[in-house]
Every structure is written in C-alpha cells, then in structure tokens.
Amino acid sequence: MRYHKIPDETVRRLPIYLRGLMFSAEKGNEHISSQSLAASVGVHSWQIRKDFSYFGDFGTPGVGYNIGKLAREIQRILRLDVIKRAALVGVGDLGSALLAYPGFGAYGLDIVAAFDTDPQKIGRTISGVAIEDVSGINSLVQRGIFLAIVAVPRQVAQQTVDRLVAAGIKGVLNFAPCKVEAPKRVKVITLDIAMELARLPYYMPVS
Amino acid sequence: MRYHKIPDETVRRLPIYLRGLMFSAEKGNEHISSQSLAASVGVHSWQIRKDFSYFGDFGTPGVGYNIGKLAREIQRILRLDVIKRAALVGVGDLGSALLAYPGFGAYGLDIVAAFDTDPQKIGRTISGVAIEDVSGINSLVQRGIFLAIVAVPRQVAQQTVDRLVAAGIKGVLNFAPCKVEAPKRVKVITLDIAMELARLPYYMPVS
DNA sequence: TCAAGTTTGTGAATGTGAGCACAAGCACTA
DNA sequence: TAGTGCTTGTGCTCACATTCACAAACTTGA
C-alpha cells in the first residue's frame, strides 16, 4: 500500500462499513470477507476493498478482515475515538426526537447537552438531557464538546451557527433548510430532510 | 441546447435551487441572475447555469431567469407537480416530528396519512393526521399516494418496505439505519441521520 | 510438500462531474 | 443604429470516483 488521500466518497461510506462490522461482530464473527460485508451493507465487494486499501493493508488473503481491528481503524480514521460528545441546539419537535434517537450510539456518539431559548423548556429534562439556556453555548468547549447539532427554525439558523462558531465549536450538523455561513475551520454539513423527499419523485416510474 | 441526460448531482441540487427561487419570489422579484441565485443558495454561478442548461434554455442574457417559469419547470422535472402526497409509517419520536415538520410544504409535499402498529396510537391525531393501523397501507395507491416515509425501528424496516412495495408504493424515504431491499421499479433513498453526524469529526480540525 | 480453493490489493480503463473561460445574446442609452 | 454593460450557454480540460480483471497471498486438506 502506498500513500493515498482518502476520497470524500470513501469517507462517506466508512460509517456504513462500521455499522456492518458492528452487526457482524454481534453475531460472534471474528473475521469477515469483503464479499459478505458487501452483502450486508449493499456496496460491491471491490468497492469495499478499494476503500479499505486507501488506509492500509488490513485484510488477509484467503481469510478476510479482522473485524475488531478494522472497526477500530475506521473509528480512528473518522476520529470517533476522540469525538464522542455532541450538543443539540433547538429542542422543538425534531430536536426532541434527536435526543431520543438511539442511532447515535452505534458510532459511539452521544448528545450530552441541549439548548433552547424557550423559558418553558429550560430546566426540563428530555431523554436524560437537561435543557439549558442558549447562553450556555459559550462554555461548550470548556466542557469538551466540539460537535453541535442545529435544529432551530430557518430564520435563526445563521445566528445560532454564528454563536456556536464564536464559542469554538468545530463541527455542525445543520437541519435548517438554508445555507449557513461559517469559517473554513468549522465544518458544516446541512441535512435538509424535505429535500431528500423532494428528489424522490424524479426517480419514481411514471404512471 | 442539445440532448443531455440530467446528471444525478444536478437532480440533487434542483431542490436547493427551488428553495432559493421561492425565497426570491417572496421578495417580489420576477427575474434572477445565476449570480444572485448563487449567492443565496451557496452554489457557484457557473454550476447553476450548467445545471439549468441540461433541461433547456430558460435564461435571457442580460436579464437572467424568469423565476416563476423556472420554478415551475424545476417542479415539473422533479415531478413535484404530480406527486404531492406522502404517507408516513412509524409514528414514534422521529415520525411525530416529521408529521409536525413544516419544511415539506416548500416543495409542495404533504404527509396525508400515518400508520403505526401500536393500538395506543391508532385513532389519535397528530398534526392533523389521523394514525391508522398498518393494514391500511394496502389502500394507499387507491388513495392516490405513491410516496412513503419509513420511520420504524431498524428491525422491522425491511418488512415495512416489503409491505409498501406489495401495496404498489413507488418511492420510499427510509430513516432506518440499515440496507433495505426493493425491486428496481421502487426507488429507495436511505437517510441515516447518525451517519451524517458520524462523518463530521473526520473533517474537524485536530485542534 | 503440493494442489486446489479463497480472498485480498491494485493497475488500468472507463465514466462522471467540477471548474473555467469566453463567445454570443440581450437590454438599455444616446 | 451603434456602443456599452451585463448575463447566459457551452466546449474544453482536469480531477475524481467507479468498475473490472487478475496476480499475489493465504488456508486447507491430503
């Protein structure tokens, strides 16, 4: 194996592989071939091998990949071994659902703080997380939290991100359906749920 | 303009443009240049022009694009002029949040039916939608609904999709974090919220 | 030790989209 | 009508990702 920059598309697939590896490990397997992993995650086996080849030789010909070792390596690449805690801003319907969402655990992630502006909500606890006033955002970095989820109305999304950036947050998952600006040092991923639904009809057969 | 297959990446951006056009129309504009649309949606102007060029000549040099005409054309391409109604399966935390989510309206989409297996929930109404027993899925096509959102636990995602496929549904937005199989005639888009959060740390600076 | 059967890792070909630069088209003014 | 300023549409190039095919590496069984 030689030096390679890991392609973005590969990074996008790594969590999928991680999910598949966890699933296989639960079933008591120690090794897995690219072919059986392919079957369980829905990606072709050659794609999997190519993706893994970007960050080292992990497989053994005739045997496959050591599941534990590979999973740890993927976690290391994705930096999930270091980043484990996230904050949520905006505890509306969607925010509450995210607090209750069990899926983050599969990646070792956990929402450990929640913020809102509504005095009615502040002080209450949802899914084990106490809701704080948004002013608490300023102390996030002190608390070792560098990752934030924004689930506020579109109109206040930008100012929310500005506040997070000012507080030193380094990554934002934005659910508000709009463009948000941030310095290059802060990575923002916008996830517009309605947009995903909106592009479905294009692919649906006519009649 | 000559014949071109519209690239997938362009289709993915069309809803973004639609959002930007709506926003500009609300402000009373009649025309918009690729440059000002670019500024409002965060895509380069040449990318916008290239994307629009795939499906016809809509702009006027020196003037820009007619907002209403272009918006209608995008809606037609995405088939949002035909597909307007969607069903939801699984009214848990996430499902309830989706029922209350106002963002679908921007694309003319509306969740008009909801299904669950929990007898406690069946019969109740959330955000104006009555929750029905999942057996009602079989009559979806009769009711003119061809689009479904799956927000059920991972363990029952596949069987839920199977049921929707059997009922004649043509498109599925799946929130369950797993691979789901469906015949080619049915388009499935899986949206794993936790996965999006999981790939963020990779892009965060190492402090 | 040898042969047969698996499975990996990767070079090369193919496909696809991003990015750029600029000619051509249109509005507006004089 | 001619000139100026703005904006579109697109041909071209480059970068990146997918796809394939196969040599090399390993296991297993005799």
Tab-separated table of C-alpha atoms (C1' of nucleotides) in Angstrom:
chain	number	residue	atom	x	y	z
A	1	MET	CA	0.000	0.000	0.000
A	2	ARG	CA	1.200	3.471	-0.859
A	3	TYR	CA	0.180	6.882	0.300
A	4	HIS	CA	-3.268	7.967	-0.824
A	5	LYS	CA	-5.542	10.797	0.124
A	6	ILE	CA	-8.798	9.217	1.222
A	7	PRO	CA	-11.544	10.234	-1.239
A	8	ASP	CA	-14.582	12.000	0.157
A	9	GLU	CA	-16.861	9.328	-1.196
A	10	THR	CA	-14.892	6.739	0.734
A	11	VAL	CA	-15.255	8.769	3.923
A	12	ARG	CA	-18.977	8.872	3.274
A	13	ARG	CA	-19.057	5.076	3.115
A	14	LEU	CA	-16.906	4.395	6.164
A	15	PRO	CA	-19.779	4.770	8.657
A	16	ILE	CA	-21.766	2.273	6.595
A	17	TYR	CA	-18.961	-0.237	6.884
A	18	LEU	CA	-18.653	0.445	10.586
A	19	ARG	CA	-22.338	-0.316	11.004
A	20	GLY	CA	-21.935	-3.572	9.103
A	21	LEU	CA	-18.889	-4.606	11.083
A	22	MET	CA	-20.636	-3.960	14.414
A	23	PHE	CA	-23.552	-6.051	13.236
A	24	SER	CA	-21.287	-8.898	12.232
A	25	ALA	CA	-19.319	-8.706	15.483
A	26	GLU	CA	-22.554	-9.019	17.460
A	27	LYS	CA	-23.130	-12.314	15.722
A	28	GLY	CA	-19.836	-13.562	17.120
A	29	ASN	CA	-17.741	-13.414	13.967
A	30	GLU	CA	-14.077	-12.556	14.190
A	31	HIS	CA	-13.286	-12.224	10.502
A	32	ILE	CA	-15.327	-11.078	7.542
A	33	SER	CA	-14.669	-11.137	3.823
A	34	SER	CA	-15.273	-8.165	1.593
A	35	GLN	CA	-17.929	-10.245	-0.101
A	36	SER	CA	-20.001	-10.967	2.980
A	37	LEU	CA	-19.638	-7.400	4.208
A	38	ALA	CA	-20.766	-6.301	0.785
A	39	ALA	CA	-23.875	-8.422	1.080
A	40	SER	CA	-24.796	-6.936	4.438
A	41	VAL	CA	-24.271	-3.276	3.639
A	42	GLY	CA	-25.224	-3.132	-0.015
A	43	VAL	CA	-21.925	-1.985	-1.527
A	44	HIS	CA	-19.943	-4.012	-4.026
A	45	SER	CA	-17.054	-6.066	-2.685
A	46	TRP	CA	-14.473	-4.452	-4.974
A	47	GLN	CA	-15.596	-1.045	-3.793
A	48	ILE	CA	-15.075	-2.128	-0.208
A	49	ARG	CA	-11.599	-3.498	-0.903
A	50	LYS	CA	-10.637	-0.366	-2.780
A	51	ASP	CA	-11.915	1.844	0.034
A	52	PHE	CA	-10.018	-0.108	2.676
A	53	SER	CA	-6.872	-0.092	0.570
A	54	TYR	CA	-6.673	3.688	0.929
A	55	PHE	CA	-5.717	3.450	4.546
A	56	GLY	CA	-3.601	0.357	4.853
A	57	ASP	CA	-3.445	-3.368	4.409
A	58	PHE	CA	-5.879	-4.871	6.828
A	59	GLY	CA	-7.054	-7.991	5.175
A	60	THR	CA	-5.541	-11.414	4.923
A	61	PRO	CA	-5.957	-13.131	1.573
A	62	GLY	CA	-7.958	-16.310	1.968
A	63	VAL	CA	-9.299	-15.158	5.345
A	64	GLY	CA	-10.742	-11.663	5.162
A	65	TYR	CA	-10.617	-8.755	7.565
A	66	ASN	CA	-10.270	-8.883	11.335
A	67	ILE	CA	-13.492	-7.247	12.417
A	68	GLY	CA	-12.338	-5.688	15.676
A	69	LYS	CA	-9.132	-4.352	14.251
A	70	LEU	CA	-10.824	-2.925	11.184
A	71	ALA	CA	-13.637	-1.338	13.185
A	72	ARG	CA	-11.147	0.365	15.487
A	73	GLU	CA	-9.182	1.605	12.500
A	74	ILE	CA	-12.280	3.080	10.881
A	75	GLN	CA	-13.200	4.754	14.142
A	76	ARG	CA	-9.700	6.187	14.310
A	77	ILE	CA	-9.860	7.488	10.742
A	78	LEU	CA	-13.234	9.099	11.374
A	79	ARG	CA	-11.877	10.369	14.710
A	80	LEU	CA	-14.782	8.790	16.502
A	81	ASP	CA	-12.277	7.582	19.090
A	82	VAL	CA	-11.730	11.193	20.133
A	83	ILE	CA	-15.027	12.911	19.374
A	84	LYS	CA	-17.836	11.281	21.270
A	85	ARG	CA	-19.973	14.059	22.695
A	86	ALA	CA	-22.310	16.416	20.870
A	87	ALA	CA	-24.600	19.275	21.812
A	88	LEU	CA	-28.064	19.993	20.480
A	89	VAL	CA	-29.419	23.477	19.880
A	90	GLY	CA	-33.162	23.777	19.426
A	91	VAL	CA	-35.374	21.382	21.347
A	92	GLY	CA	-38.512	21.521	19.206
A	93	ASP	CA	-40.214	18.512	17.688
A	94	LEU	CA	-37.188	17.490	15.667
A	95	GLY	CA	-34.719	18.283	18.449
A	96	SER	CA	-36.672	16.204	20.949
A	97	ALA	CA	-36.758	13.318	18.508
A	98	LEU	CA	-32.995	13.563	18.070
A	99	LEU	CA	-32.490	13.458	21.843
A	100	ALA	CA	-34.500	10.262	21.953
A	101	TYR	CA	-32.896	8.800	18.837
A	102	PRO	CA	-30.939	5.654	19.717
A	103	GLY	CA	-28.929	5.501	16.474
A	104	PHE	CA	-26.032	7.717	17.510
A	105	GLY	CA	-24.761	5.086	19.919
A	106	ALA	CA	-23.757	2.807	17.055
A	107	TYR	CA	-20.985	5.273	16.271
A	108	GLY	CA	-20.085	5.939	19.883
A	109	LEU	CA	-21.723	9.351	19.723
A	110	ASP	CA	-23.875	10.821	22.434
A	111	ILE	CA	-25.861	14.035	22.809
A	112	VAL	CA	-24.873	15.301	26.240
A	113	ALA	CA	-26.178	18.874	26.201
A	114	ALA	CA	-29.255	20.638	24.873
A	115	PHE	CA	-30.085	24.305	24.495
A	116	ASP	CA	-33.211	26.299	23.767
A	117	THR	CA	-34.482	29.846	24.161
A	118	ASP	CA	-37.954	28.947	25.413
A	119	PRO	CA	-38.157	29.553	29.202
A	120	GLN	CA	-40.903	26.925	29.329
A	121	LYS	CA	-38.439	24.305	28.195
A	122	ILE	CA	-35.320	25.390	30.047
A	123	GLY	CA	-34.775	23.290	33.129
A	124	ARG	CA	-36.812	20.374	31.883
A	125	THR	CA	-35.135	17.083	31.055
A	126	ILE	CA	-35.711	15.121	27.856
A	127	SER	CA	-34.238	11.670	27.356
A	128	GLY	CA	-31.919	12.278	30.266
A	129	VAL	CA	-30.543	15.555	28.997
A	130	ALA	CA	-31.294	18.801	30.851
A	131	ILE	CA	-32.290	21.702	28.632
A	132	GLU	CA	-30.217	24.803	29.229
A	133	ASP	CA	-30.485	28.403	28.136
A	134	VAL	CA	-28.615	29.096	24.903
A	135	SER	CA	-26.162	31.291	26.799
A	136	GLY	CA	-24.634	28.025	27.990
A	137	ILE	CA	-23.274	27.518	24.492
A	138	ASN	CA	-20.308	29.669	25.432
A	139	SER	CA	-18.988	27.037	27.818
A	140	LEU	CA	-19.266	24.092	25.438
A	141	VAL	CA	-15.589	23.901	24.582
A	142	GLN	CA	-14.683	24.040	28.272
A	143	ARG	CA	-16.928	21.030	28.715
A	144	GLY	CA	-15.058	19.194	25.994
A	145	ILE	CA	-17.833	19.403	23.392
A	146	PHE	CA	-16.780	20.335	19.864
A	147	LEU	CA	-19.688	18.998	17.867
A	148	ALA	CA	-23.145	20.545	17.610
A	149	ILE	CA	-26.480	19.717	16.046
A	150	VAL	CA	-28.618	22.656	14.965
A	151	ALA	CA	-32.365	22.010	14.911
A	152	VAL	CA	-33.733	25.540	15.107
A	153	PRO	CA	-36.112	27.360	12.716
A	154	ARG	CA	-34.585	28.536	9.458
A	155	GLN	CA	-34.827	32.182	10.452
A	156	VAL	CA	-32.441	31.822	13.379
A	157	ALA	CA	-30.144	29.137	11.945
A	158	GLN	CA	-27.391	31.501	10.869
A	159	GLN	CA	-27.232	33.355	14.172
A	160	THR	CA	-27.211	30.032	16.009
A	161	VAL	CA	-24.265	28.843	13.955
A	162	ASP	CA	-22.514	32.178	14.492
A	163	ARG	CA	-22.895	31.694	18.203
A	164	LEU	CA	-21.542	28.150	18.057
A	165	VAL	CA	-18.606	29.265	15.947
A	166	ALA	CA	-17.844	32.069	18.397
A	167	ALA	CA	-17.907	29.513	21.201
A	168	GLY	CA	-15.247	27.455	19.441
A	169	ILE	CA	-17.343	24.606	18.057
A	170	LYS	CA	-15.589	22.767	15.220
A	171	GLY	CA	-18.364	20.825	13.507
A	172	VAL	CA	-22.056	21.458	12.915
A	173	LEU	CA	-24.825	19.229	11.634
A	174	ASN	CA	-27.477	21.655	10.437
A	175	PHE	CA	-31.085	20.572	9.965
A	176	ALA	CA	-32.355	24.017	8.983
A	177	PRO	CA	-33.221	24.157	5.271
A	178	CYS	CA	-30.968	27.021	4.306
A	179	LYS	CA	-27.400	27.944	3.561
A	180	VAL	CA	-25.357	28.771	6.644
A	181	GLU	CA	-22.015	30.509	6.536
A	182	ALA	CA	-19.101	29.527	8.714
A	183	PRO	CA	-15.328	29.986	8.672
A	184	LYS	CA	-13.403	27.308	6.838
A	185	ARG	CA	-12.045	25.922	10.081
A	186	VAL	CA	-15.578	24.871	11.027
A	187	LYS	CA	-17.127	22.034	9.061
A	188	VAL	CA	-20.839	22.361	8.428
A	189	ILE	CA	-22.999	19.605	6.995
A	190	THR	CA	-26.540	20.619	6.137
A	191	LEU	CA	-29.159	17.906	6.108
A	192	ASP	CA	-32.446	19.040	4.604
A	193	ILE	CA	-34.926	16.264	5.231
A	194	ALA	CA	-37.606	17.678	2.954
A	195	MET	CA	-35.091	17.985	0.139
A	196	GLU	CA	-34.392	14.273	0.237
A	197	LEU	CA	-38.095	13.585	-0.054
A	198	ALA	CA	-38.386	16.134	-2.850
A	199	ARG	CA	-35.916	14.393	-5.124
A	200	LEU	CA	-37.642	11.036	-4.796
A	201	PRO	CA	-40.465	11.642	-7.297
A	202	TYR	CA	-37.863	12.230	-10.012
A	203	TYR	CA	-36.799	8.609	-9.752
A	204	MET	CA	-40.260	7.164	-9.462
A	205	PRO	CA	-41.577	5.443	-12.590
A	206	VAL	CA	-44.254	7.341	-14.472
A	207	SER	CA	-47.853	6.055	-14.182
B	1	MET	CA	-29.119	23.210	-26.101
B	2	ARG	CA	-28.708	19.595	-27.089
B	3	TYR	CA	-29.939	16.390	-25.583
B	4	HIS	CA	-28.365	15.533	-22.257
B	5	LYS	CA	-29.170	13.084	-19.546
B	6	ILE	CA	-29.577	15.119	-16.379
B	7	PRO	CA	-26.749	14.147	-14.005
B	8	ASP	CA	-27.711	12.797	-10.611
B	9	GLU	CA	-25.752	15.523	-8.904
B	10	THR	CA	-27.816	18.088	-10.783
B	11	VAL	CA	-31.037	16.412	-9.654
B	12	ARG	CA	-29.711	16.579	-6.135
B	13	ARG	CA	-29.215	20.330	-6.474
B	14	LEU	CA	-32.553	21.119	-8.099
B	15	PRO	CA	-34.466	21.251	-4.801
B	16	ILE	CA	-31.862	23.693	-3.490
B	17	TYR	CA	-32.485	25.969	-6.430
B	18	LEU	CA	-36.223	25.637	-5.986
B	19	ARG	CA	-35.852	26.741	-2.386
B	20	GLY	CA	-33.800	29.749	-3.457
B	21	LEU	CA	-36.255	30.708	-6.190
B	22	MET	CA	-39.218	30.564	-3.808
B	23	PHE	CA	-37.345	32.770	-1.404
B	24	SER	CA	-36.565	35.304	-4.099
B	25	ALA	CA	-40.131	35.263	-5.403
B	26	GLU	CA	-41.414	36.066	-1.923
B	27	LYS	CA	-39.336	39.203	-2.038
B	28	GLY	CA	-41.229	40.285	-5.131
B	29	ASN	CA	-38.561	39.637	-7.739
B	30	GLU	CA	-39.551	38.494	-11.189
B	31	HIS	CA	-36.111	37.706	-12.594
B	32	ILE	CA	-32.933	36.457	-11.011
B	33	SER	CA	-29.411	36.061	-12.343
B	34	SER	CA	-27.350	32.948	-11.840
B	35	GLN	CA	-25.014	35.085	-9.780
B	36	SER	CA	-27.579	36.296	-7.270
B	37	LEU	CA	-29.148	32.853	-7.020
B	38	ALA	CA	-25.660	31.522	-6.424
B	39	ALA	CA	-25.182	33.935	-3.553
B	40	SER	CA	-28.410	32.881	-1.893
B	41	VAL	CA	-28.031	29.119	-2.160
B	42	GLY	CA	-24.279	28.695	-1.893
B	43	VAL	CA	-23.545	27.093	-5.263
B	44	HIS	CA	-21.298	28.654	-7.886
B	45	SER	CA	-22.993	30.595	-10.666
B	46	TRP	CA	-21.419	28.555	-13.452
B	47	GLN	CA	-22.612	25.388	-11.752
B	48	ILE	CA	-26.138	26.762	-11.712
B	49	ARG	CA	-26.012	27.757	-15.380
B	50	LYS	CA	-24.637	24.380	-16.350
B	51	ASP	CA	-27.313	22.583	-14.341
B	52	PHE	CA	-30.105	24.606	-15.936
B	53	SER	CA	-28.645	24.120	-19.392
B	54	TYR	CA	-29.303	20.375	-19.132
B	55	PHE	CA	-33.008	20.850	-19.454
B	56	GLY	CA	-33.423	23.748	-21.810
B	57	ASP	CA	-32.688	27.381	-22.387
B	58	PHE	CA	-34.505	29.305	-19.729
B	59	GLY	CA	-32.447	32.366	-19.200
B	60	THR	CA	-32.212	35.580	-21.107
B	61	PRO	CA	-28.722	37.003	-21.467
B	62	GLY	CA	-28.522	40.395	-19.835
B	63	VAL	CA	-31.633	39.707	-17.774
B	64	GLY	CA	-31.434	36.384	-16.015
B	65	TYR	CA	-34.056	33.731	-15.367
B	66	ASN	CA	-37.786	34.227	-15.029
B	67	ILE	CA	-38.371	32.995	-11.504
B	68	GLY	CA	-41.904	31.699	-11.871
B	69	LYS	CA	-41.232	29.927	-15.132
B	70	LEU	CA	-38.035	28.359	-13.875
B	71	ALA	CA	-39.590	27.237	-10.599
B	72	ARG	CA	-42.455	25.567	-12.444
B	73	GLU	CA	-40.010	23.878	-14.782
B	74	ILE	CA	-37.950	22.507	-11.905
B	75	GLN	CA	-41.097	21.247	-10.233
B	76	ARG	CA	-42.050	19.547	-13.484
B	77	ILE	CA	-38.631	17.930	-13.854
B	78	LEU	CA	-38.725	16.672	-10.279
B	79	ARG	CA	-42.368	15.626	-10.872
B	80	LEU	CA	-43.426	17.613	-7.848
B	81	ASP	CA	-46.340	18.845	-9.951
B	82	VAL	CA	-47.760	15.323	-9.934
B	83	ILE	CA	-46.522	13.834	-6.683
B	84	LYS	CA	-47.720	15.874	-3.744
B	85	ARG	CA	-48.921	13.431	-1.134
B	86	ALA	CA	-46.879	11.114	1.063
B	87	ALA	CA	-47.586	8.571	3.764
B	88	LEU	CA	-45.673	8.007	6.974
B	89	VAL	CA	-45.114	4.611	8.536
B	90	GLY	CA	-43.976	4.591	12.144
B	91	VAL	CA	-45.223	7.325	14.432
B	92	GLY	CA	-42.545	7.245	17.104
B	93	ASP	CA	-40.465	10.218	18.183
B	94	LEU	CA	-38.989	10.768	14.744
B	95	GLY	CA	-42.253	10.062	12.943
B	96	SER	CA	-44.148	12.534	15.098
B	97	ALA	CA	-41.514	15.166	14.426
B	98	LEU	CA	-41.828	14.556	10.700
B	99	LEU	CA	-45.608	14.985	10.895
B	100	ALA	CA	-45.081	18.336	12.554
B	101	TYR	CA	-42.216	19.351	10.264
B	102	PRO	CA	-43.197	22.393	8.191
B	103	GLY	CA	-40.415	22.055	5.626
B	104	PHE	CA	-42.170	19.715	3.203
B	105	GLY	CA	-44.552	22.457	2.147
B	106	ALA	CA	-41.774	24.365	0.409
B	107	TYR	CA	-41.726	21.601	-2.192
B	108	GLY	CA	-45.488	21.216	-2.335
B	109	LEU	CA	-45.291	17.965	-0.434
B	110	ASP	CA	-47.647	16.944	2.327
B	111	ILE	CA	-47.901	13.971	4.651
B	112	VAL	CA	-51.534	12.975	4.454
B	113	ALA	CA	-51.537	9.540	6.077
B	114	ALA	CA	-49.778	7.910	9.011
B	115	PHE	CA	-49.558	4.306	10.118
B	116	ASP	CA	-48.416	2.515	13.249
B	117	THR	CA	-48.825	-0.851	14.920
B	118	ASP	CA	-49.319	0.457	18.451
B	119	PRO	CA	-53.033	0.256	19.401
B	120	GLN	CA	-52.434	3.103	21.862
B	121	LYS	CA	-51.566	5.385	18.962
B	122	ILE	CA	-54.060	4.219	16.359
B	123	GLY	CA	-57.023	6.565	16.187
B	124	ARG	CA	-55.177	9.507	17.638
B	125	THR	CA	-54.416	12.542	15.525
B	126	ILE	CA	-51.006	14.210	15.312
B	127	SER	CA	-50.513	17.455	13.425
B	128	GLY	CA	-53.859	16.971	11.751
B	129	VAL	CA	-53.153	13.458	10.517
B	130	ALA	CA	-55.087	10.506	11.917
B	131	ILE	CA	-52.967	7.492	12.777
B	132	GLU	CA	-54.213	4.297	11.172
B	133	ASP	CA	-53.359	0.648	11.589
B	134	VAL	CA	-50.621	-0.528	9.238
B	135	SER	CA	-53.138	-2.730	7.417
B	136	GLY	CA	-54.327	0.491	5.798
B	137	ILE	CA	-51.108	0.555	3.787
B	138	ASN	CA	-52.779	-1.734	1.267
B	139	SER	CA	-55.148	1.012	0.160
B	140	LEU	CA	-52.532	3.718	-0.302
B	141	VAL	CA	-52.401	3.509	-4.073
B	142	GLN	CA	-56.196	3.659	-4.266
B	143	ARG	CA	-55.957	6.874	-2.297
B	144	GLY	CA	-53.505	8.266	-4.804
B	145	ILE	CA	-50.440	8.036	-2.559
B	146	PHE	CA	-47.271	6.661	-4.132
B	147	LEU	CA	-44.642	8.041	-1.791
B	148	ALA	CA	-43.862	6.772	1.695
B	149	ILE	CA	-41.618	7.714	4.584
B	150	VAL	CA	-40.384	4.875	6.759
B	151	ALA	CA	-39.567	5.814	10.350
B	152	VAL	CA	-39.756	2.461	12.068
B	153	PRO	CA	-37.128	0.614	14.139
B	154	ARG	CA	-34.321	-0.998	12.158
B	155	GLN	CA	-35.538	-4.499	12.947
B	156	VAL	CA	-38.833	-4.052	11.108
B	157	ALA	CA	-37.662	-1.724	8.339
B	158	GLN	CA	-37.335	-4.423	5.685
B	159	GLN	CA	-40.735	-5.918	6.314
B	160	THR	CA	-42.275	-2.456	6.309
B	161	VAL	CA	-40.730	-1.729	2.938
B	162	ASP	CA	-41.859	-5.125	1.663
B	163	ARG	CA	-45.388	-4.246	2.671
B	164	LEU	CA	-45.212	-0.858	0.967
B	165	VAL	CA	-43.817	-2.421	-2.182
B	166	ALA	CA	-46.577	-5.012	-2.194
B	167	ALA	CA	-49.104	-2.193	-1.885
B	168	GLY	CA	-47.720	-0.569	-5.010
B	169	ILE	CA	-45.735	2.306	-3.493
B	170	LYS	CA	-43.144	3.697	-5.919
B	171	GLY	CA	-40.806	5.689	-3.713
B	172	VAL	CA	-39.551	5.311	-0.146
B	173	LEU	CA	-37.577	7.624	2.097
B	174	ASN	CA	-36.099	5.323	4.704
B	175	PHE	CA	-34.854	6.655	8.034
B	176	ALA	CA	-33.923	3.242	9.431
B	177	PRO	CA	-30.141	2.808	9.616
B	178	CYS	CA	-29.876	-0.315	7.512
B	179	LYS	CA	-29.910	-1.588	3.980
B	180	VAL	CA	-33.379	-2.286	2.638
B	181	GLU	CA	-34.063	-4.296	-0.476
B	182	ALA	CA	-36.672	-3.347	-3.019
B	183	PRO	CA	-37.396	-4.123	-6.668
B	184	LYS	CA	-35.760	-1.802	-9.156
B	185	ARG	CA	-39.082	-0.221	-10.024
B	186	VAL	CA	-39.243	1.201	-6.496
B	187	LYS	CA	-36.783	3.955	-5.624
B	188	VAL	CA	-35.476	3.871	-2.076
B	189	ILE	CA	-33.435	6.647	-0.511
B	190	THR	CA	-31.994	5.831	2.894
B	191	LEU	CA	-31.233	8.736	5.173
B	192	ASP	CA	-29.208	7.736	8.212
B	193	ILE	CA	-29.129	10.747	10.489
B	194	ALA	CA	-26.489	9.355	12.815
B	195	MET	CA	-24.237	8.574	9.870
B	196	GLU	CA	-24.171	12.190	8.825
B	197	LEU	CA	-23.102	13.147	12.326
B	198	ALA	CA	-20.527	10.369	12.338
B	199	ARG	CA	-18.641	11.665	9.327
B	200	LEU	CA	-18.338	15.164	10.760
B	201	PRO	CA	-15.395	14.535	13.117
B	202	TYR	CA	-13.271	13.482	10.142
B	203	TYR	CA	-13.445	16.995	8.782
B	204	MET	CA	-12.951	18.762	12.081
B	205	PRO	CA	-9.508	20.310	12.627
B	206	VAL	CA	-7.269	18.435	15.056
B	207	SER	CA	-7.052	21.483	17.354
C	1	DT	C1'	5.136	-30.544	0.389
C	2	DC	C1'	1.804	-29.836	-3.162
C	3	DA	C1'	-2.571	-28.731	-5.243
C	4	DA	C1'	-6.974	-26.632	-5.014
C	5	DG	C1'	-9.841	-23.135	-3.419
C	6	DT	C1'	-10.373	-18.370	-1.294
C	7	DT	C1'	-9.681	-13.696	-0.787
C	8	DT	C1'	-7.044	-9.554	-0.908
C	9	DG	C1'	-4.904	-5.448	-3.080
C	10	DT	C1'	-4.248	-2.741	-7.081
C	11	DG	C1'	-3.115	-1.189	-12.006
C	12	DA	C1'	-5.706	0.249	-15.729
C	13	DA	C1'	-9.853	1.501	-18.188
C	14	DT	C1'	-13.988	3.773	-18.047
C	15	DG	C1'	-17.326	7.043	-16.575
C	16	DT	C1'	-18.847	11.309	-14.456
C	17	DG	C1'	-18.893	15.789	-12.666
C	18	DA	C1'	-16.385	20.159	-11.368
C	19	DG	C1'	-14.313	24.114	-12.881
C	20	DC	C1'	-13.107	27.615	-16.195
C	21	DA	C1'	-13.097	30.912	-19.851
C	22	DC	C1'	-15.336	33.190	-23.333
C	23	DA	C1'	-18.233	33.850	-27.433
C	24	DA	C1'	-22.845	35.074	-28.257
C	25	DG	C1'	-27.135	37.285	-26.925
C	26	DC	C1'	-29.943	40.808	-24.937
C	27	DA	C1'	-31.211	45.420	-22.733
C	28	DC	C1'	-30.526	49.989	-22.426
C	29	DT	C1'	-28.956	54.564	-23.727
C	30	DA	C1'	-27.884	58.043	-26.729
D	1	DT	C1'	-28.421	52.360	-35.234
D	2	DA	C1'	-24.285	51.781	-32.648
D	3	DG	C1'	-21.990	51.253	-28.425
D	4	DT	C1'	-21.731	49.644	-23.586
D	5	DG	C1'	-22.532	46.630	-19.901
D	6	DC	C1'	-24.407	42.582	-18.197
D	7	DT	C1'	-25.694	37.624	-18.381
D	8	DT	C1'	-26.323	33.252	-20.443
D	9	DG	C1'	-24.897	28.789	-22.517
D	10	DT	C1'	-21.271	25.645	-23.527
D	11	DG	C1'	-16.866	23.479	-25.252
D	12	DC	C1'	-12.882	22.015	-23.108
D	13	DT	C1'	-9.844	20.289	-19.554
D	14	DC	C1'	-8.854	18.238	-15.397
D	15	DA	C1'	-9.756	15.758	-11.239
D	16	DC	C1'	-12.013	12.264	-9.039
D	17	DA	C1'	-14.685	8.002	-8.497
D	18	DT	C1'	-16.331	3.601	-10.255
D	19	DT	C1'	-15.590	-0.691	-12.309
D	20	DC	C1'	-13.043	-4.586	-13.809
D	21	DA	C1'	-9.745	-8.210	-14.025
D	22	DC	C1'	-6.051	-10.627	-12.194
D	23	DA	C1'	-1.612	-11.583	-9.871
D	24	DA	C1'	-0.176	-12.453	-5.322
D	25	DA	C1'	-1.008	-14.246	-0.772
D	26	DC	C1'	-3.033	-17.245	2.348
D	27	DT	C1'	-5.655	-21.553	4.108
D	28	DT	C1'	-6.954	-26.117	3.988
D	29	DG	C1'	-6.652	-30.953	3.103
D	30	DA	C1'	-4.219	-34.837	1.511
